């Protein structure tokens, strides 16, 4: 009997919906998530650009110096060696090819980040919808609880006046406490969802 009374008073200390519904507006949550993914994208782009520093060194053409027989104004070979300069023209093609590869990589990073952001936005939207549904359910439970509390108080007065049997009163009390516990469980679920939403929206990262 003592344990039942202890549980009863503990359940009466359960916070109300107004006390646990502390989530910021949905717009703030979505904006927080958007900001996080924008910052993540900038970090990835910066990392890629840093990795490309010094890449110009591989585009320096290899230059060679040789000697060839010279010619006179009429095009006849002369027995005189003249220096000649040559370099690898393939570097021009490699510059263009690498530029296209860098542009493709940058585009891939941006597209991947955009898809990830959209996916997380959808997950957040589903969580918010579930949260709202659970809050609505709790509101109905609390409205019914007001009636159950009045009925329980009437039963308590009747039991004190020996107008109902102890077994009847205990059965009503058990049902009442069970409903209180269900409210407690529903509030736990809402608090858990709120914590998950905050984590999903990266709200605590700022």
Short mmCIF file of N, CA, C and O in Angstrom, two decimals, residues 85-169:
data_model
loop_
_atom_site.label_atom_id
_atom_site.label_comp_id
_atom_site.label_asym_id
_atom_site.label_seq_id
_atom_site.Cartn_x
_atom_site.Cartn_y
_atom_site.Cartn_z
N UNK A 85 66.50 24.55 -79.21
CA UNK A 85 65.70 24.42 -77.98
C UNK A 85 64.45 23.62 -78.27
O UNK A 85 63.75 23.86 -79.25
N UNK A 86 64.13 22.63 -77.42
CA UNK A 86 62.90 21.86 -77.60
C UNK A 86 62.24 21.61 -76.24
O UNK A 86 62.91 21.58 -75.22
N UNK A 87 60.90 21.46 -76.24
CA UNK A 87 60.17 21.18 -75.00
C UNK A 87 58.96 20.31 -75.32
O UNK A 87 58.52 20.21 -76.47
N UNK A 88 58.44 19.67 -74.26
CA UNK A 88 57.35 18.71 -74.40
C UNK A 88 56.02 19.44 -74.48
O UNK A 88 55.57 20.07 -73.52
N UNK A 89 55.33 19.37 -75.61
CA UNK A 89 54.04 20.07 -75.78
C UNK A 89 52.88 19.30 -75.15
O UNK A 89 51.76 19.83 -75.08
N UNK A 90 53.10 18.09 -74.68
CA UNK A 90 52.01 17.32 -74.04
C UNK A 90 51.51 17.99 -72.77
O UNK A 90 50.40 17.70 -72.31
N UNK A 91 52.31 18.88 -72.18
CA UNK A 91 51.91 19.53 -70.95
C UNK A 91 50.67 20.40 -71.16
O UNK A 91 49.85 20.57 -70.26
N UNK A 92 50.52 20.94 -72.38
CA UNK A 92 49.34 21.77 -72.66
C UNK A 92 48.07 20.94 -72.57
O UNK A 92 47.06 21.37 -72.00
N UNK A 93 48.10 19.73 -73.10
CA UNK A 93 46.94 18.83 -73.02
C UNK A 93 46.67 18.42 -71.58
O UNK A 93 45.53 18.35 -71.14
N UNK A 94 47.75 18.18 -70.83
CA UNK A 94 47.60 17.75 -69.44
C UNK A 94 46.98 18.86 -68.58
O UNK A 94 46.19 18.61 -67.69
N UNK A 95 47.35 20.11 -68.85
CA UNK A 95 46.77 21.24 -68.13
C UNK A 95 45.27 21.28 -68.33
O UNK A 95 44.49 21.44 -67.38
N UNK A 96 44.83 21.17 -69.57
CA UNK A 96 43.40 21.20 -69.87
C UNK A 96 42.67 20.01 -69.24
O UNK A 96 41.58 20.16 -68.68
N UNK A 97 43.29 18.84 -69.33
CA UNK A 97 42.66 17.63 -68.77
C UNK A 97 42.51 17.73 -67.25
O UNK A 97 41.46 17.40 -66.70
N UNK A 98 43.55 18.20 -66.59
CA UNK A 98 43.49 18.32 -65.13
C UNK A 98 42.51 19.40 -64.70
O UNK A 98 41.85 19.27 -63.66
N UNK A 99 42.39 20.47 -65.48
CA UNK A 99 41.43 21.52 -65.17
C UNK A 99 40.01 20.98 -65.21
O UNK A 99 39.19 21.25 -64.34
N UNK A 100 39.71 20.17 -66.22
CA UNK A 100 38.39 19.57 -66.34
C UNK A 100 38.14 18.60 -65.18
O UNK A 100 37.02 18.52 -64.66
N UNK A 101 39.19 17.87 -64.79
CA UNK A 101 39.05 16.92 -63.67
C UNK A 101 38.77 17.67 -62.37
O UNK A 101 37.95 17.23 -61.56
N UNK A 102 39.44 18.81 -62.16
CA UNK A 102 39.19 19.60 -60.94
C UNK A 102 37.77 20.14 -60.92
O UNK A 102 37.10 20.14 -59.89
N UNK A 103 37.32 20.63 -62.07
CA UNK A 103 35.95 21.16 -62.14
C UNK A 103 34.93 20.06 -61.87
O UNK A 103 33.93 20.29 -61.18
N UNK A 104 35.18 18.86 -62.40
CA UNK A 104 34.27 17.73 -62.16
C UNK A 104 34.26 17.34 -60.69
O UNK A 104 33.21 17.02 -60.12
N UNK A 105 35.45 17.39 -60.04
CA UNK A 105 35.54 17.04 -58.63
C UNK A 105 34.80 18.06 -57.77
O UNK A 105 34.07 17.70 -56.83
N UNK A 106 34.96 19.36 -58.09
CA UNK A 106 34.26 20.40 -57.34
C UNK A 106 32.75 20.24 -57.49
O UNK A 106 31.99 20.38 -56.52
N UNK A 107 32.31 19.94 -58.70
CA UNK A 107 30.88 19.75 -58.94
C UNK A 107 30.37 18.54 -58.16
O UNK A 107 29.26 18.57 -57.60
N UNK A 108 31.16 17.47 -58.13
CA UNK A 108 30.77 16.27 -57.40
C UNK A 108 30.65 16.54 -55.90
O UNK A 108 29.70 16.08 -55.25
N UNK A 109 31.58 17.31 -55.35
CA UNK A 109 31.53 17.65 -53.92
C UNK A 109 30.27 18.43 -53.60
O UNK A 109 29.57 18.17 -52.61
N UNK A 110 29.94 19.40 -54.46
CA UNK A 110 28.75 20.23 -54.23
C UNK A 110 27.46 19.42 -54.35
O UNK A 110 26.54 19.57 -53.54
N UNK A 111 27.39 18.56 -55.37
CA UNK A 111 26.19 17.75 -55.56
C UNK A 111 26.00 16.76 -54.42
O UNK A 111 24.88 16.56 -53.94
N UNK A 112 27.11 16.14 -53.98
CA UNK A 112 27.03 15.19 -52.87
C UNK A 112 26.56 15.89 -51.59
O UNK A 112 25.73 15.36 -50.85
N UNK A 113 27.09 17.10 -51.36
CA UNK A 113 26.70 17.86 -50.18
C UNK A 113 25.22 18.26 -50.25
O UNK A 113 24.51 18.22 -49.24
N UNK A 114 24.77 18.63 -51.43
CA UNK A 114 23.37 19.02 -51.59
C UNK A 114 22.43 17.85 -51.33
O UNK A 114 21.41 17.99 -50.65
N UNK A 115 22.78 16.68 -51.86
CA UNK A 115 21.96 15.49 -51.63
C UNK A 115 21.93 15.10 -50.15
O UNK A 115 20.88 14.74 -49.62
N UNK A 116 23.09 15.20 -49.51
CA UNK A 116 23.15 14.87 -48.08
C UNK A 116 22.30 15.84 -47.27
O UNK A 116 21.58 15.43 -46.35
N UNK A 117 22.36 17.11 -47.62
CA UNK A 117 21.55 18.12 -46.92
C UNK A 117 20.06 17.87 -47.11
O UNK A 117 19.29 17.92 -46.15
N UNK A 118 19.66 17.57 -48.33
CA UNK A 118 18.24 17.30 -48.60
C UNK A 118 17.76 16.06 -47.86
O UNK A 118 16.64 16.03 -47.33
N UNK A 119 18.61 15.05 -47.80
CA UNK A 119 18.26 13.81 -47.10
C UNK A 119 18.06 14.07 -45.60
O UNK A 119 17.10 13.58 -44.99
N UNK A 120 18.96 14.86 -45.01
CA UNK A 120 18.85 15.17 -43.59
C UNK A 120 17.64 16.07 -43.31
O UNK A 120 17.01 15.96 -42.26
N UNK A 121 17.33 16.95 -44.26
CA UNK A 121 16.14 17.80 -44.10
C UNK A 121 14.88 16.95 -44.06
O UNK A 121 13.96 17.20 -43.27
N UNK A 122 14.82 15.94 -44.94
CA UNK A 122 13.65 15.05 -44.94
C UNK A 122 13.55 14.26 -43.64
O UNK A 122 12.45 14.08 -43.10
N UNK A 123 14.67 13.79 -43.13
CA UNK A 123 14.66 13.05 -41.86
C UNK A 123 14.18 13.95 -40.72
O UNK A 123 13.41 13.51 -39.86
N UNK A 124 14.65 15.19 -40.73
CA UNK A 124 14.23 16.14 -39.69
C UNK A 124 12.73 16.41 -39.80
O UNK A 124 12.03 16.49 -38.79
N UNK A 125 12.24 16.53 -41.02
CA UNK A 125 10.82 16.78 -41.23
C UNK A 125 9.98 15.63 -40.68
O UNK A 125 8.94 15.85 -40.03
N UNK A 126 10.41 14.39 -40.91
CA UNK A 126 9.68 13.22 -40.40
C UNK A 126 9.71 13.19 -38.87
O UNK A 126 8.70 12.85 -38.23
N UNK A 127 10.86 13.53 -38.30
CA UNK A 127 10.96 13.55 -36.84
C UNK A 127 10.03 14.60 -36.25
O UNK A 127 9.36 14.36 -35.23
N UNK A 128 9.98 15.77 -36.87
CA UNK A 128 9.10 16.83 -36.37
C UNK A 128 7.63 16.43 -36.48
O UNK A 128 6.82 16.75 -35.60
N UNK A 129 7.31 15.73 -37.56
CA UNK A 129 5.92 15.28 -37.73
C UNK A 129 5.56 14.26 -36.65
O UNK A 129 4.47 14.32 -36.06
N UNK A 130 6.47 13.34 -36.38
CA UNK A 130 6.23 12.35 -35.33
C UNK A 130 6.14 13.03 -33.97
O UNK A 130 5.27 12.69 -33.15
N UNK A 131 7.01 14.00 -33.74
CA UNK A 131 6.99 14.73 -32.48
C UNK A 131 5.64 15.41 -32.27
O UNK A 131 5.04 15.33 -31.19
N UNK A 132 5.14 16.06 -33.31
CA UNK A 132 3.87 16.77 -33.20
C UNK A 132 2.72 15.80 -32.95
O UNK A 132 1.81 16.09 -32.17
N UNK A 133 2.77 14.65 -33.61
CA UNK A 133 1.72 13.64 -33.39
C UNK A 133 1.72 13.15 -31.95
O UNK A 133 0.66 12.97 -31.34
N UNK A 134 2.93 12.94 -31.40
CA UNK A 134 3.02 12.46 -30.02
C UNK A 134 2.57 13.54 -29.04
O UNK A 134 1.96 13.25 -28.02
N UNK A 135 2.88 14.80 -29.35
CA UNK A 135 2.43 15.90 -28.50
C UNK A 135 0.91 15.99 -28.50
O UNK A 135 0.27 16.19 -27.46
N UNK A 136 0.32 15.84 -29.69
CA UNK A 136 -1.15 15.88 -29.80
C UNK A 136 -1.77 14.75 -28.99
O UNK A 136 -2.78 14.94 -28.29
N UNK A 137 -1.16 13.57 -29.06
CA UNK A 137 -1.67 12.43 -28.28
C UNK A 137 -1.58 12.71 -26.79
O UNK A 137 -2.50 12.39 -26.03
N UNK A 138 -0.48 13.32 -26.37
CA UNK A 138 -0.33 13.64 -24.95
C UNK A 138 -1.37 14.66 -24.50
O UNK A 138 -1.88 14.58 -23.38
N UNK A 139 -1.70 15.60 -25.37
CA UNK A 139 -2.72 16.59 -25.03
C UNK A 139 -4.06 15.91 -24.73
O UNK A 139 -4.75 16.26 -23.76
N UNK A 140 -4.43 14.94 -25.56
CA UNK A 140 -5.67 14.20 -25.31
C UNK A 140 -5.57 13.39 -24.02
O UNK A 140 -6.55 13.31 -23.25
N UNK A 141 -4.42 12.78 -23.79
CA UNK A 141 -4.23 11.99 -22.58
C UNK A 141 -4.38 12.87 -21.34
O UNK A 141 -4.98 12.46 -20.34
N UNK A 142 -3.87 14.09 -21.39
CA UNK A 142 -3.96 14.99 -20.23
C UNK A 142 -5.39 15.49 -20.03
O UNK A 142 -5.82 15.70 -18.89
N UNK A 143 -6.11 15.68 -21.12
CA UNK A 143 -7.52 16.07 -20.99
C UNK A 143 -8.34 14.96 -20.34
O UNK A 143 -9.17 15.21 -19.46
N UNK A 144 -8.09 13.73 -20.78
CA UNK A 144 -8.77 12.59 -20.16
C UNK A 144 -8.34 12.41 -18.70
O UNK A 144 -9.14 12.00 -17.85
N UNK A 145 -7.07 12.75 -18.45
CA UNK A 145 -6.56 12.60 -17.09
C UNK A 145 -7.28 13.52 -16.10
O UNK A 145 -7.44 13.19 -14.92
N UNK A 146 -7.69 14.68 -16.57
CA UNK A 146 -8.44 15.60 -15.69
C UNK A 146 -9.74 14.94 -15.23
O UNK A 146 -10.12 15.05 -14.06
N UNK A 147 -10.40 14.24 -16.15
CA UNK A 147 -11.65 13.55 -15.79
C UNK A 147 -11.34 12.37 -14.87
O UNK A 147 -12.02 12.14 -13.86
N UNK A 148 -10.28 11.60 -15.22
CA UNK A 148 -9.91 10.44 -14.40
C UNK A 148 -9.54 10.88 -12.98
O UNK A 148 -9.84 10.17 -12.01
N UNK A 149 -8.89 12.03 -12.87
CA UNK A 149 -8.50 12.52 -11.54
C UNK A 149 -9.73 12.85 -10.70
O UNK A 149 -9.80 12.52 -9.50
N UNK A 150 -10.72 13.48 -11.30
CA UNK A 150 -11.95 13.79 -10.59
C UNK A 150 -12.67 12.52 -10.14
O UNK A 150 -13.17 12.42 -9.01
N UNK A 151 -12.73 11.52 -11.06
CA UNK A 151 -13.37 10.25 -10.71
C UNK A 151 -12.62 9.55 -9.59
O UNK A 151 -13.24 8.95 -8.68
N UNK A 152 -11.30 9.62 -9.63
CA UNK A 152 -10.50 8.99 -8.59
C UNK A 152 -10.71 9.69 -7.25
O UNK A 152 -10.80 9.03 -6.20
N UNK A 153 -10.79 11.00 -7.27
CA UNK A 153 -11.02 11.74 -6.02
C UNK A 153 -12.38 11.39 -5.43
O UNK A 153 -12.53 11.27 -4.19
N UNK A 154 -13.39 11.21 -6.28
CA UNK A 154 -14.72 10.80 -5.81
C UNK A 154 -14.65 9.41 -5.17
O UNK A 154 -15.21 9.16 -4.09
N UNK A 155 -13.90 8.52 -5.84
CA UNK A 155 -13.77 7.15 -5.30
C UNK A 155 -13.05 7.17 -3.97
O UNK A 155 -13.38 6.39 -3.05
N UNK A 156 -12.05 8.07 -3.83
CA UNK A 156 -11.31 8.16 -2.57
C UNK A 156 -12.23 8.61 -1.43
O UNK A 156 -12.17 8.09 -0.31
N UNK A 157 -13.09 9.60 -1.73
CA UNK A 157 -14.05 10.07 -0.71
C UNK A 157 -15.03 8.95 -0.35
O UNK A 157 -15.34 8.72 0.83
N UNK A 158 -15.50 8.22 -1.37
CA UNK A 158 -16.44 7.11 -1.11
C UNK A 158 -15.78 6.02 -0.28
O UNK A 158 -16.42 5.43 0.60
N UNK A 159 -14.52 5.74 -0.58
CA UNK A 159 -13.82 4.70 0.17
C UNK A 159 -13.63 5.13 1.63
O UNK A 159 -13.79 4.32 2.55
N UNK A 160 -13.29 6.41 1.83
CA UNK A 160 -13.11 6.91 3.20
C UNK A 160 -14.42 6.85 3.98
O UNK A 160 -14.42 6.65 5.20
N UNK A 161 -15.54 6.99 3.28
CA UNK A 161 -16.85 6.95 3.93
C UNK A 161 -17.42 5.54 3.94
O UNK A 161 -18.59 5.35 4.27
N UNK A 162 -16.58 4.57 3.56
CA UNK A 162 -16.97 3.15 3.48
C UNK A 162 -18.21 2.92 2.60
O UNK A 162 -19.05 2.08 2.89
N UNK A 163 -18.31 3.72 1.55
CA UNK A 163 -19.43 3.57 0.63
C UNK A 163 -19.12 2.58 -0.49
O UNK A 163 -20.03 2.12 -1.18
N UNK A 164 -17.83 2.28 -0.68
CA UNK A 164 -17.43 1.27 -1.66
C UNK A 164 -16.47 0.30 -1.00
O UNK A 164 -15.78 0.64 -0.04
N UNK A 165 -16.43 -0.89 -1.55
CA UNK A 165 -15.57 -1.92 -0.97
C UNK A 165 -14.10 -1.62 -1.26
O UNK A 165 -13.78 -0.98 -2.27
N UNK A 166 -13.20 -2.07 -0.37
CA UNK A 166 -11.77 -1.85 -0.61
C UNK A 166 -11.30 -2.40 -1.96
O UNK A 166 -10.47 -1.78 -2.63
N UNK A 167 -11.82 -3.54 -2.35
CA UNK A 167 -11.41 -4.14 -3.61
C UNK A 167 -11.80 -3.25 -4.80
O UNK A 167 -11.05 -3.10 -5.77
N UNK A 168 -12.98 -2.65 -4.71
CA UNK A 168 -13.43 -1.74 -5.78
C UNK A 168 -12.54 -0.51 -5.85
O UNK A 168 -12.12 -0.08 -6.94
N UNK A 169 -12.22 0.02 -4.69
CA UNK A 169 -11.39 1.23 -4.64
C UNK A 169 -9.98 0.94 -5.17
O UNK A 169 -9.42 1.72 -5.95
#
